[in-house]
PDB file of C-alpha atoms in Angstrom:
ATOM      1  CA  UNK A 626     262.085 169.324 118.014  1.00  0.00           C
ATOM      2  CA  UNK A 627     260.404 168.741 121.185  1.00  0.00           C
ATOM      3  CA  UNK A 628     257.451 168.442 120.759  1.00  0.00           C
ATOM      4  CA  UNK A 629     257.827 165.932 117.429  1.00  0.00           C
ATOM      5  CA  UNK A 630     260.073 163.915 119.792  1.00  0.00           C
ATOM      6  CA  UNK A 631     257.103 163.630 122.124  1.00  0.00           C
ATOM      7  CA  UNK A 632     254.682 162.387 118.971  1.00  0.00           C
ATOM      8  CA  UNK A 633     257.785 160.210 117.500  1.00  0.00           C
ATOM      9  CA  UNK A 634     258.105 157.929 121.248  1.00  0.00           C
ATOM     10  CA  UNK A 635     254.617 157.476 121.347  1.00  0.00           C
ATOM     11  CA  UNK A 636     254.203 156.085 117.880  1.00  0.00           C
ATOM     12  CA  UNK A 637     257.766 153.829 118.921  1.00  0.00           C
ATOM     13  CA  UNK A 638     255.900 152.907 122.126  1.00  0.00           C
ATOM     14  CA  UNK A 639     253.189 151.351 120.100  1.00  0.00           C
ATOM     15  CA  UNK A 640     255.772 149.432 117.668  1.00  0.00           C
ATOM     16  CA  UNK A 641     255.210 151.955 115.030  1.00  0.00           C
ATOM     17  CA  UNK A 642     257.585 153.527 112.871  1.00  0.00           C
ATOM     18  CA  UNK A 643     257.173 157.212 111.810  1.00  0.00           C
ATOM     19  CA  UNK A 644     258.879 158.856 108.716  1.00  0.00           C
ATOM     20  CA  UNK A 645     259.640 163.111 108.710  1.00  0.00           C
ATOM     21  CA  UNK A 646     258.845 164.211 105.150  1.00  0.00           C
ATOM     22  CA  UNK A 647     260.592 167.062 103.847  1.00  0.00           C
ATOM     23  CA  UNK A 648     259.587 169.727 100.989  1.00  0.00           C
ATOM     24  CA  UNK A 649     259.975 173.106  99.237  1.00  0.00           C
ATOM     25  CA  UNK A 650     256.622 174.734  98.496  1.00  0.00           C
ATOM     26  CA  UNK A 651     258.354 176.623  95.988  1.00  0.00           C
ATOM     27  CA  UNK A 652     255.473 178.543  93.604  1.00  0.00           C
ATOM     28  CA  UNK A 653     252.596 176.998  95.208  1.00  0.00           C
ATOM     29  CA  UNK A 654     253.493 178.806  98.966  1.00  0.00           C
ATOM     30  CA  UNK A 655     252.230 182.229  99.532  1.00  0.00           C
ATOM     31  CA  UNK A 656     253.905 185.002 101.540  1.00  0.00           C
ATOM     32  CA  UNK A 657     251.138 185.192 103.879  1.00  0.00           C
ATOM     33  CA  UNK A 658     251.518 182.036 104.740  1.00  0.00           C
ATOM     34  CA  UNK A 659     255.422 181.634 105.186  1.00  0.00           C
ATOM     35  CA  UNK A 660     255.611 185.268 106.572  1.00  0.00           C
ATOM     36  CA  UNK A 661     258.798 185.143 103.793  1.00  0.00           C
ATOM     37  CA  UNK A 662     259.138 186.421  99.999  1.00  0.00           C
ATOM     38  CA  UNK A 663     258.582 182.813  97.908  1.00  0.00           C
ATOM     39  CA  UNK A 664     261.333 181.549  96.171  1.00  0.00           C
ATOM     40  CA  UNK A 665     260.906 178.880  92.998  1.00  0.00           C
ATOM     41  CA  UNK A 666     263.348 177.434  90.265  1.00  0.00           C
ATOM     42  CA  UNK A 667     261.772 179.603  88.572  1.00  0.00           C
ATOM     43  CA  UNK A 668     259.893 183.330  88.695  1.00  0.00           C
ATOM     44  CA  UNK A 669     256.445 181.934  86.761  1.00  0.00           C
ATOM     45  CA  UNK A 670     253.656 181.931  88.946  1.00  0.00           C
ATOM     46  CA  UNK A 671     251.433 179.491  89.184  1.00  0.00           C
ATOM     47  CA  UNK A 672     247.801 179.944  87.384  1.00  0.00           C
ATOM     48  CA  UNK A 673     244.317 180.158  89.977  1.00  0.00           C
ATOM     49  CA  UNK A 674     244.067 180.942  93.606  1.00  0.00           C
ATOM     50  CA  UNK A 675     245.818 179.611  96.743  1.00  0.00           C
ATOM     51  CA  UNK A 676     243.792 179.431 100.375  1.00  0.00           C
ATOM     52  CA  UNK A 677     246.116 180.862 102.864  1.00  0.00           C
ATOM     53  CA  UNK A 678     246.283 179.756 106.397  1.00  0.00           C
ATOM     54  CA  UNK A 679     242.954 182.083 107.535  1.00  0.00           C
ATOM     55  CA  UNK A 680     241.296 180.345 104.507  1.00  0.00           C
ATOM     56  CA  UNK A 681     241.540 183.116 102.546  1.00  0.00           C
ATOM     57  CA  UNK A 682     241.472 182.535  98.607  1.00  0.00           C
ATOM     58  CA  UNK A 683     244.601 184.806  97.118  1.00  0.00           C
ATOM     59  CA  UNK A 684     246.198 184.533  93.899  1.00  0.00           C
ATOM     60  CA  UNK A 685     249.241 182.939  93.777  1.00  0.00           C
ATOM     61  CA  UNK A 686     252.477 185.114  94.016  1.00  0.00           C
ATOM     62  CA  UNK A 687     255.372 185.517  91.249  1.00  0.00           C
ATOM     63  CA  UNK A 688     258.161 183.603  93.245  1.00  0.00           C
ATOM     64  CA  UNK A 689     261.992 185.500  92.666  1.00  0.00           C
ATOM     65  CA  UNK A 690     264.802 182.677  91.533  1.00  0.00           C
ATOM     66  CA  UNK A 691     267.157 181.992  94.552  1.00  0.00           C
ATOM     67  CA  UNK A 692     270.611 183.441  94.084  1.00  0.00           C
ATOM     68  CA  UNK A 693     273.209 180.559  94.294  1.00  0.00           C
ATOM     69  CA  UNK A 694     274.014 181.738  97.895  1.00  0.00           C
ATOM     70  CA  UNK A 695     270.024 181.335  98.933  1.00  0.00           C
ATOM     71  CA  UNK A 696     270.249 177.809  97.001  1.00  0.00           C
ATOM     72  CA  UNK A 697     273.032 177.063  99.394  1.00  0.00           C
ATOM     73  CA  UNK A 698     271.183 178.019 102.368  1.00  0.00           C
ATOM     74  CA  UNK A 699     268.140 176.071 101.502  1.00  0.00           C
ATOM     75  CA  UNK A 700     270.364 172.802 101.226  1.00  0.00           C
ATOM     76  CA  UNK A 701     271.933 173.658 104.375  1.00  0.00           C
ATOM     77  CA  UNK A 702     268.470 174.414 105.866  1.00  0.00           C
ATOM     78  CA  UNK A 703     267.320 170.632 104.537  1.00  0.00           C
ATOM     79  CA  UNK A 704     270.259 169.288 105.945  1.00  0.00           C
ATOM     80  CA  UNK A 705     269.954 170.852 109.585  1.00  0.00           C
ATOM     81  CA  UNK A 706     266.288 169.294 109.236  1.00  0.00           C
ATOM     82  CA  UNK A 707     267.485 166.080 108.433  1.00  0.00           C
ATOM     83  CA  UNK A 708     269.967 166.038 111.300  1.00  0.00           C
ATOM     84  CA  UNK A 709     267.228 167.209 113.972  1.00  0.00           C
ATOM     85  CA  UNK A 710     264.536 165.132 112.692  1.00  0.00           C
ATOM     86  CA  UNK A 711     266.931 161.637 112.951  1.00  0.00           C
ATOM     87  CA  UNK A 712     269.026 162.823 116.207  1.00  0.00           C
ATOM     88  CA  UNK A 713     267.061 164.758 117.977  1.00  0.00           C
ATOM     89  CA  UNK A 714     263.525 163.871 116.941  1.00  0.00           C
ATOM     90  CA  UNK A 715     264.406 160.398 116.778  1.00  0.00           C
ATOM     91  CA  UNK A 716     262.431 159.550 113.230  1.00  0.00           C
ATOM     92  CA  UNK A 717     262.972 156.652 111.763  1.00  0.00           C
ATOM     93  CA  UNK A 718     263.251 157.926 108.419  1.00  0.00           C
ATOM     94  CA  UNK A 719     263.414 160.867 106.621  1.00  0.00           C
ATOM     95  CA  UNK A 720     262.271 161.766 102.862  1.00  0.00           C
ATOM     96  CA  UNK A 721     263.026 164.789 100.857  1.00  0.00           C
TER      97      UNK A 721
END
């Protein structure tokens, strides 16, 4: 949070307004990326290849459904975000 609070005053110093956007990579994330097991609405993979973060071309990974618990955490997760990125960060707006 500290360090986007640094980025958010300066953009407010200069009469800007900055927005924090929020999103599930879902199927199109890769593990080796996220360091995490992907999780979609779904367990279809996505056709083709994915670059991961040491530009590495990989295909893309069959995500596992989220149990209901794990869909639970995810909104909490969203909402924690949310919270942080208006209080604490200071954004003026936040999309999802």
């Amino acid at each position: 949070v500290k360090a986007w609070k640094d980025i958010v005053s300066t953009v407010h110093n200069k009469n800007g307004i900055i927005a924090l956007q929020l999103w599930h990579m879902g199927r199109q994330a890769h593990s080796d990326v996220t360091g995490e097991s992907i999780v979609s609405a779904s367990n279809i993979a996505l056709q083709g290849e994915v670059t991961t973060n040491k530009g590495i071309k990989k295909p893309y990974e069959t995500p596992k459904s989220p149990s209901e618990s794990e869909i639970a955490d995810i909104v909490n997760d969203y909402a924690n975000a949310a919270v942080n990125g208006i209080k604490k960060a200071g954004f003026d707006c936040i999309e999802i």
